[in-house]
Structure formats: structure tokens, C-alpha cells
Coordinates of C-alpha atoms in Angstrom, one line a residue:
X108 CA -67.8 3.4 63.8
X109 CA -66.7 3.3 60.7
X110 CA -64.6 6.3 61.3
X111 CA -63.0 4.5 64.1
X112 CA -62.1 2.0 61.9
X113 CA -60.7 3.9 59.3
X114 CA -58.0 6.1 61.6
X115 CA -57.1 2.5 63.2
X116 CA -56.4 1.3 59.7
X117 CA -54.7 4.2 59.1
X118 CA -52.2 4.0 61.8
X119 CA -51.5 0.7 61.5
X120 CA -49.3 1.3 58.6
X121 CA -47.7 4.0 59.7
X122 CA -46.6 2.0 63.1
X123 CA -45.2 -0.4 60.5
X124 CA -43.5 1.9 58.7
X125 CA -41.5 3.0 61.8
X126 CA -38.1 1.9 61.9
X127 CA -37.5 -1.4 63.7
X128 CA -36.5 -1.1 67.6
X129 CA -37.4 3.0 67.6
X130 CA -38.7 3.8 71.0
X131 CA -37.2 0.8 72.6
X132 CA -34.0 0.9 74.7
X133 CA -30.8 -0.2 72.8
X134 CA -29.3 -2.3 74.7
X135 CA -26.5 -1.1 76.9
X136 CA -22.6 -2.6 76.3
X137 CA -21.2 -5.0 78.5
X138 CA -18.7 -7.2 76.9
X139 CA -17.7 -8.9 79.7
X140 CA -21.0 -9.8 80.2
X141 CA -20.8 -9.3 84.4
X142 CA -24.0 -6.8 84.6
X143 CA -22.9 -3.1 86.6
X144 CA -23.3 -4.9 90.1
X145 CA -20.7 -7.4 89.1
X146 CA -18.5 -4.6 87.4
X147 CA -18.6 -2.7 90.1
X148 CA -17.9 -5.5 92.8
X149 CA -14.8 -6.5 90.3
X150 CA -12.9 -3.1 90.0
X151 CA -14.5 -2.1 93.8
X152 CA -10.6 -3.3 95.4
X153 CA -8.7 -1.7 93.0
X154 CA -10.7 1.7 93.3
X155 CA -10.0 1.6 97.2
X156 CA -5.9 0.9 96.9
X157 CA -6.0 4.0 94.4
X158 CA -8.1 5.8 97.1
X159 CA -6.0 4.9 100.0
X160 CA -2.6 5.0 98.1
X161 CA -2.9 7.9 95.5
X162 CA -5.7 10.4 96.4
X163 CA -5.1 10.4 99.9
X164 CA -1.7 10.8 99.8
X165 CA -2.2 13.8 97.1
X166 CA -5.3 15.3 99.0
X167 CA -3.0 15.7 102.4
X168 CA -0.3 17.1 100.3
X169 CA -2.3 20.2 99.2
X170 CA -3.6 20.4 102.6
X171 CA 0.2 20.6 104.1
X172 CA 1.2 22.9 101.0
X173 CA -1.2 24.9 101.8
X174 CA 0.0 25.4 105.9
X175 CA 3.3 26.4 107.5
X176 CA 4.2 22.8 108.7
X177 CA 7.5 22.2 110.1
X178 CA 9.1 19.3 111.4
X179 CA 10.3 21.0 114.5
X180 CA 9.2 24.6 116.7
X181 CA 5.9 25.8 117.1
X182 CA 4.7 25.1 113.5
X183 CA 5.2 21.1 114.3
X184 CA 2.4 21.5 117.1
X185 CA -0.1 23.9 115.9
X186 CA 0.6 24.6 112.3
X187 CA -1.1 27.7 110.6
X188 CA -3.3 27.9 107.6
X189 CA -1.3 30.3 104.8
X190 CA -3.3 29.6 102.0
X191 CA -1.4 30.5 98.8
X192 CA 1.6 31.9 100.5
X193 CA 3.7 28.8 99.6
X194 CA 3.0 28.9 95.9
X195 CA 4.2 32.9 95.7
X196 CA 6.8 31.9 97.8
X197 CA 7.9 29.4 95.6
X198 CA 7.7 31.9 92.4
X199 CA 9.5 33.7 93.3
X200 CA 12.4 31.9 95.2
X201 CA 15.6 32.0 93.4
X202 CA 16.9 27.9 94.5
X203 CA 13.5 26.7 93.2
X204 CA 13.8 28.5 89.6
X205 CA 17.5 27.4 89.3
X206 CA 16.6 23.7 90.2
X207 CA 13.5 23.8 87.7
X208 CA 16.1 25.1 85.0
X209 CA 18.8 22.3 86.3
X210 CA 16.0 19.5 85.4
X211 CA 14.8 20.5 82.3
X212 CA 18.5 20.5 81.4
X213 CA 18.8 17.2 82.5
X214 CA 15.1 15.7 80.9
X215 CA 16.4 17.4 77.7
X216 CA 19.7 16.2 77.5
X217 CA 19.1 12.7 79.1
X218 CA 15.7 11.7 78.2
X219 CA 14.8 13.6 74.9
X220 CA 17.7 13.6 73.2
X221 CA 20.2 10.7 75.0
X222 CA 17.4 8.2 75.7
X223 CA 14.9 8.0 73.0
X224 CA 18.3 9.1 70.4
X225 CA 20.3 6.0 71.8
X226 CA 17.1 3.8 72.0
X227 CA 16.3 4.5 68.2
X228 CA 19.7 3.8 67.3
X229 CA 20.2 0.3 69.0
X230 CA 16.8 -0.3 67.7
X231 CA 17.1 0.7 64.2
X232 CA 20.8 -1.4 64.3
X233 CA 19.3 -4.6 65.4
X234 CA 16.2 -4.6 63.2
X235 CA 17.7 -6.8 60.7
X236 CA 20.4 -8.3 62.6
X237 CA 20.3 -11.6 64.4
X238 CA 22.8 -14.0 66.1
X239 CA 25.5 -13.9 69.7
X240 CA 25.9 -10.3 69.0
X241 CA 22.5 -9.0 69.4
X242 CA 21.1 -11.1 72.2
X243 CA 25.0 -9.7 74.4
X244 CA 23.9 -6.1 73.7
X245 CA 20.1 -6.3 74.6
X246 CA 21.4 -8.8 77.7
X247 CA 23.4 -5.8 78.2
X248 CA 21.2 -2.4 78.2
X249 CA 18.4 -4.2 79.8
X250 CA 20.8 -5.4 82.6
X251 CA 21.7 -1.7 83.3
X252 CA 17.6 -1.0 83.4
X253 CA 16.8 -3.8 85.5
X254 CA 19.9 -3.4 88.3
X255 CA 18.8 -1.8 91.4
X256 CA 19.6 1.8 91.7
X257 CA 21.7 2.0 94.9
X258 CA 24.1 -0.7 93.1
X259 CA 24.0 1.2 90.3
X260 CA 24.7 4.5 91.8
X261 CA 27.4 2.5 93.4
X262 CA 29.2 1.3 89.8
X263 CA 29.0 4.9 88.4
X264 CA 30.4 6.4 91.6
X265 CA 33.2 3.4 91.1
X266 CA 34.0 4.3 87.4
X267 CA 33.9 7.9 87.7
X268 CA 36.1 8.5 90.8
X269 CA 39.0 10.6 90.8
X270 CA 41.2 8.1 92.8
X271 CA 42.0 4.9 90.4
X272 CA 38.4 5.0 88.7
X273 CA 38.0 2.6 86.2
X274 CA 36.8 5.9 83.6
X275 CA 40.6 7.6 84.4
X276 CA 42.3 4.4 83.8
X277 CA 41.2 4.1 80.2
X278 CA 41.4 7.5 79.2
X279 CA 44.8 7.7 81.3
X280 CA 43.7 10.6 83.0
X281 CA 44.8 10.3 86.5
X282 CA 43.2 12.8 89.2
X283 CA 40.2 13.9 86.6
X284 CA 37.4 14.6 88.8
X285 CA 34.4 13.7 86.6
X286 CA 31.5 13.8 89.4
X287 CA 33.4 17.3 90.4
X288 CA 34.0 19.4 87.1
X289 CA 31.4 18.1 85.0
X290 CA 28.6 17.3 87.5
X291 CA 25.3 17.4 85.1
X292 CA 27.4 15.6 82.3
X293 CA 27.9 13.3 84.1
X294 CA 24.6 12.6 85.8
X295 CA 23.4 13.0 82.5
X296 CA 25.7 10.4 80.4
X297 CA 24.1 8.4 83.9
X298 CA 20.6 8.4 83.0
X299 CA 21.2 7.7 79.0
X300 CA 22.8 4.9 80.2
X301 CA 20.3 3.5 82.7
X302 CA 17.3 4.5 80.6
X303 CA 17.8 3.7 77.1
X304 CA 16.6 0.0 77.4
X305 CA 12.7 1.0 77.3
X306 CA 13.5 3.3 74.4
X307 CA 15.0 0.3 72.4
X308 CA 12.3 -2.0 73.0
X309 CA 9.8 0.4 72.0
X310 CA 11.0 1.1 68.9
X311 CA 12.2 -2.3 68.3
X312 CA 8.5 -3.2 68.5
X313 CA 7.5 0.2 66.5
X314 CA 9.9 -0.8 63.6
X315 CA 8.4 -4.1 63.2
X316 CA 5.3 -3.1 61.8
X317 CA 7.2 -1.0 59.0
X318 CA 6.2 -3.1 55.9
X319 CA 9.9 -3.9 54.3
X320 CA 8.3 -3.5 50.9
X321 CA 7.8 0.0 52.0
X322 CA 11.8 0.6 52.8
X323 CA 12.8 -1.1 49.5
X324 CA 10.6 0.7 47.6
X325 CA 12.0 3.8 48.9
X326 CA 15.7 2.4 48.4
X327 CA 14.7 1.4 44.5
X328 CA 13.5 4.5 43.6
X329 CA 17.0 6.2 45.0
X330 CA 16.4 7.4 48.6
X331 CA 19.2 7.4 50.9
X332 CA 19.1 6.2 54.5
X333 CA 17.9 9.7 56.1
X334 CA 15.2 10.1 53.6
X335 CA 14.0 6.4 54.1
X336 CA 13.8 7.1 58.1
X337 CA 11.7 10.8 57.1
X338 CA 9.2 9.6 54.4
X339 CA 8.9 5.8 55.5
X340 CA 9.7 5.1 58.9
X341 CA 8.7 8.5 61.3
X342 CA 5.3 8.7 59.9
X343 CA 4.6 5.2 60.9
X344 CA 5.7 5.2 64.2
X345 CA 5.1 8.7 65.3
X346 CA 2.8 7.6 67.8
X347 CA 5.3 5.6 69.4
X348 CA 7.9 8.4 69.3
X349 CA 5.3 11.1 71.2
X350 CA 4.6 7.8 73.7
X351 CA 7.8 7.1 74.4
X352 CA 8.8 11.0 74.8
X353 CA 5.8 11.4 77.3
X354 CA 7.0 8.2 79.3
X355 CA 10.3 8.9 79.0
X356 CA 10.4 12.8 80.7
X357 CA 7.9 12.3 83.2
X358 CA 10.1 9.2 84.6
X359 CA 12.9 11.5 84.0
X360 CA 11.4 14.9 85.7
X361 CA 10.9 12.9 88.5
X362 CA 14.2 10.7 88.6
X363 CA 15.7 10.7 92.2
X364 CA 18.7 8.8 91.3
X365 CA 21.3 11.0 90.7
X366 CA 21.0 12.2 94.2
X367 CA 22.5 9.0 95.2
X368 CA 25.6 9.7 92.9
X369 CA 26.0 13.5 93.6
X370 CA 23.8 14.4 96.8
X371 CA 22.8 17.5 94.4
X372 CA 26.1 18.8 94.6
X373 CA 28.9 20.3 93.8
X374 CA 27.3 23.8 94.7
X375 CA 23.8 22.7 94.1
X376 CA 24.7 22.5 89.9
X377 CA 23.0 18.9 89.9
X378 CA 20.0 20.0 92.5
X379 CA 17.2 18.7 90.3
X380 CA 13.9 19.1 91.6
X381 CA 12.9 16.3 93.4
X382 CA 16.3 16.8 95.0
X383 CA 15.4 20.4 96.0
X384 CA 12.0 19.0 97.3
X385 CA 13.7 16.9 99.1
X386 CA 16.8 18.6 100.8
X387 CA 13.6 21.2 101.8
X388 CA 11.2 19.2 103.1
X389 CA 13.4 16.6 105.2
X390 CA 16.9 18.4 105.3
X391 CA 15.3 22.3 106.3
X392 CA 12.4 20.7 108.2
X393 CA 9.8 22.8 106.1
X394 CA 6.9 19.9 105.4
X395 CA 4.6 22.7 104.5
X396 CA 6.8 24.9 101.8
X397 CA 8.3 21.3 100.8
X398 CA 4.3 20.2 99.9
X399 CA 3.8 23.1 97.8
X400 CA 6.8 22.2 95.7
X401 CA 5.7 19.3 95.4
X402 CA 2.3 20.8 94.1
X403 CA 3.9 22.8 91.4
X404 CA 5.9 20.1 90.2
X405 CA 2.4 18.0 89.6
X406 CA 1.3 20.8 88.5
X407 CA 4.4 20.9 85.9
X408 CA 4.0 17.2 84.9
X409 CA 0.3 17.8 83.9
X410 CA 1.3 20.3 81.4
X411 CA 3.9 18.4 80.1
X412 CA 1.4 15.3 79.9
X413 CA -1.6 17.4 78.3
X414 CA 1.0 18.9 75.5
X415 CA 2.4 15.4 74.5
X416 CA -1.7 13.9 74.4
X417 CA -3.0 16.3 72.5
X418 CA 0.0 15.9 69.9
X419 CA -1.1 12.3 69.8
X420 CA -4.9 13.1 69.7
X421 CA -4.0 15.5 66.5
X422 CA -1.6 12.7 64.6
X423 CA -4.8 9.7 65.3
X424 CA -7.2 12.7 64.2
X425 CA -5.3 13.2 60.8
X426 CA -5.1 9.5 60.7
X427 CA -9.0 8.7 60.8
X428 CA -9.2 11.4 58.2
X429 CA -7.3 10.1 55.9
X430 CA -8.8 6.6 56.5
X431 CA -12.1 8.3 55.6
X432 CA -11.3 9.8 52.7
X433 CA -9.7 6.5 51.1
X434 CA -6.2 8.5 51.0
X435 CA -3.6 5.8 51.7
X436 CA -1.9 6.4 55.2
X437 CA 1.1 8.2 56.3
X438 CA 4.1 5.9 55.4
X439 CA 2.3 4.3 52.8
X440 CA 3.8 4.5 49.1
X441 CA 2.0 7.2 47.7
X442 CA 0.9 9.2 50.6
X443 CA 3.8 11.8 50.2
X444 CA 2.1 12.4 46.1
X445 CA -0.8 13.1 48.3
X446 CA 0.0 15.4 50.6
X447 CA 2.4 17.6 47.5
X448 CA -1.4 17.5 45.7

């Protein structure tokens, strides 16, 4: 008995010297405070639209890419299963590879370089500028992102026509045909023009959280206005740069617009690819070969996606290193003495 007692005593200390709320379950996040049932009853419409809408529609697309479907003959009745034969088709088609080439062109030119170039600019520009002047040019490059796109396929076809268009009346260049000898210029100049809007307010909203003590800093201690923009200003919004390069091409690689304003021509030079899916699938008849184009190009804005998210999960990575290490952060006055150390 006395035994008994003793061990009981014994482990009565010990349970209180284990740590308060081990063994019990911790309690599991719920912010909103709705329960799962709730939760699930809340988000259960939205889940169904995506269903319906977006896996559907992508689950019978690699089932038709994946047949000989055509809109007319035999195929249109009783199409065959061909497996991968699509895809190697594909690979190996010359119009395909030329059109995949004719739109990374155009997402370079337009979106990488026109779009988030001319968006910085504006941006940059009217950071420290106020009055008539700015409010007419944002009215202005958001009208050209908000117009629809027929009307403004319309306009561009209007300006750049060889026959009194308002483009050869300024530069007095009667007869030029823009849309005809400079086809992917043009569509291009196009797309930096509709697009740059989203770029500007990006960066206009970037830029505002660059401390201004920062920048003068930097221009007190004798650093011109490139050197500000590289030491001071692209650390700090990197992240919005890779966000708005990522947004930018995949709206870009998948722009059908400029087949309103060229209809892919002259000679196929401004067949981009959703033109070429297009032109295949509806204008050749072949729904199957069309749905495996259509498959690779998905399969194309993955990559691209995947490449521009782990950039951004390397630059937040750096930054929660530095934060735990008490180094100051990229931008900051100081962190460049860091980083030579």
C-alpha cells in the first residue's frame, strides 16, 4: 500500500511537469468562424461554376485532342480514338512552329518590353506630378484598356489604312501600307497601346510604397537617376515587376485581337497561335488536331507560369532571410553595404 502510494505521488509531479495542453488537440483555424459544414456550404456554388465552366470544358478538350474529330465526313459521325497522334503531329508541323515563333515575337516585343516598358515610364512620370495634365493622360491609357475590342480593332484599322488613314496624313505618307509591309509592327505598336494601362497602375501603386527618404538619400550622396531606379527602386518592387510580367504574357500569349485587325495575314506573318488554333479548328474543320493545339498551348502557359512563380518564391525566400537575420531589406539604405560584405 504504501508502495501504491508512493508511485502515485511520484507521477503526480511529473503529470505537472508536462507542458500545458500536450496530448490535447490544438484547436483547428477558422477565422471566419463558420465551422467546415458552413465553409463548405459557402464556397459549395462557386466550386460547381468552376466545375461546369473550367474543368469540363478542359477535360472534353483532351478528350477531342486526343480523337480525329472533324466538323464534317466520316470523322463528324463516328470519330476515332488516335491517342497521341495529334501532339506528334503537332511537333512536328511546320505552320504550328512558325506560329509559336510569330507569338513569342509578339509577347516579347509587346508585352515584355512595350507594355510593362511604357507602363513604368507613365508610371515613374506621374509619381510626383499632379494637376489637368495627369488625370487627361491616365483618362486617356485607361480609355484605350477599357474600349471594346471590335471598336478598337476598328480605330487602328482607321488610322493605319493605306487610303486617307489618319497615320499617313501626319506623316504625309500617302499609299504607305502599314497593316501590309509591317504587319507584326504594327500589331505590336497595337497591343502596347491597348495594354499598357494595367502596367501603369501597377507600378503606380508599386512606386508608392518607395520611402522618398530612400530616393533622396540616394540623390544626396550623388547617384544619378539610373542608379536610383537599380539600388532603390527595382529591389523594392521586384515582386510587382515578376507579377506584372506573368499577367502581362499570359494575357498576351493568348490575345485574339489582332486577328480582328489582320485576320493573321499578310501570308500568315501575324498568325499567332490562338489565330492558328483557330483558322484550324473552325476554318479546316479539324476539332480534334485543333484540341490538341490547344493542349500544347496550356501546356506552354504552365511553363511560362511555373518559371515566373518560382522567381517570386526565390525573391520572398531571400526576403524572409534577410528579415531573420536582422539585415535591413533590399532597397533599404544600407542593404547594398550588406550584400558587398
Amino acid at each position: 500500500m504504501a508502495a501504491t502510494t508512493s508511485s502515485a505521488e511520484q507521477a503526480a509531479p511529473a503529470a505537472d511537469r508536462r507542458p500545458q495542453g500536450a496530448g490535447r488537440r490544438e484547436p483547428e483555424r477558422d477565422a471566419a468562424g463558420l465551422g467546415r459544414r458552413r465553409a463548405a456550404a459557402f464556397v459549395a456554388p462557386a466550386l460547381v461554376l468552376i466545375a461546369l465552366f473550367l474543368v469540363l470544358p478542359a477535360v472534353w478538350t483532351l478528350y477531342l485532342g486526343a480523337t480525329d474529330y472533324r466538323l464534317t465526313g466520316i470523322p463528324a459521325i463516328d470519330p476515332g480514338f488516335v491517342g497521341f497522334d495529334n501532339i506528334t503531329k503537332a511537333l512536328g508541323d511546320e505552320s504550328f512552329l512558325h506560329s509559336l515563333r510569330l507569338t513569342l515575337l509578339f509577347v516579347l516585343g509587346s508585352a515584355v518590353i512595350g507594355q510593362a516598358g511604357l507602363g513604368f515610364a507613365l508610371a515613374w512620370w506621374m509619381r510626383e506630378r499632379s494637376g489637368w495634365l495627369r488625370t487627361t493622360l491616365e483618362a486617356l491609357v485607361m480609355l484605350a484598356w477599357i474600349l471594346p475590342s471590335s471598336v478598337v480593332a476598328f480605330l487602328w484599322i482607321a488610322f493605319l489604312d493605306r487610303d486617307g488613314g489618319t497615320l499617313n496624313e501626319l506623316l504625309r505618307t500617302p499609299g504607305a501600307a502599314w497593316l501590309l509591309d509591317h504587319p507584326m509592327l504594327s500589331i505590336i505598336v497595337y497591343n502596347i497601346w491597348r495594354g499598357s494601362a494595367f502596367s501603369m497602375m501597377l507600378y503606380s501603386a508599386a512606386l508608392g510604397n518607395v520611402p522618398a527618404s530612400h530616393l533622396e538619400t540616394a540623390r544626396l550622396a550623388g547617384a544619378s537617376g539610373l542608379q536610383q531606379l537599380r539600388d532603390v527602386v527595382f529591389p523594392r518592387i521586384r515582386g510587382h515587376i515578376l507579377t506584372n510580367l506573368l499577367l502581362i504574357s499570359l494575357w498576351t500569349f493568348n490575345d485574339f485581337t489582332p486577328f480582328l485587325i489582320t485576320a493573321g495575314g499578310p501570308d500568315g506573318q501575324t498568325e499567332t497561335l490562338p489565330v492558328h488554333i483557330y483558322k484550324t479548328a473552325l476554318g479546316s474543320g479539324e476539332l480534334g488536331y485543333g484540341a490538341a493545339l490547344s493542349f500544347l498551348m496550356l501546356l506552354i502557359n504552365l511553363v511560362v507560369a511555373v518559371i515566373y512563380l518560382r522567381l517570386l518564391g526565390q525573391k520572398n525566400r531571400k526576403k524572409k532571410t534577410r528579415t531573420a537575420r536582422g539585415r535591413p531589406a533590399e532597397g533599404a539604405p544600407g542593404s547594398e553595404l550588406e550584400e558587398s560584405a
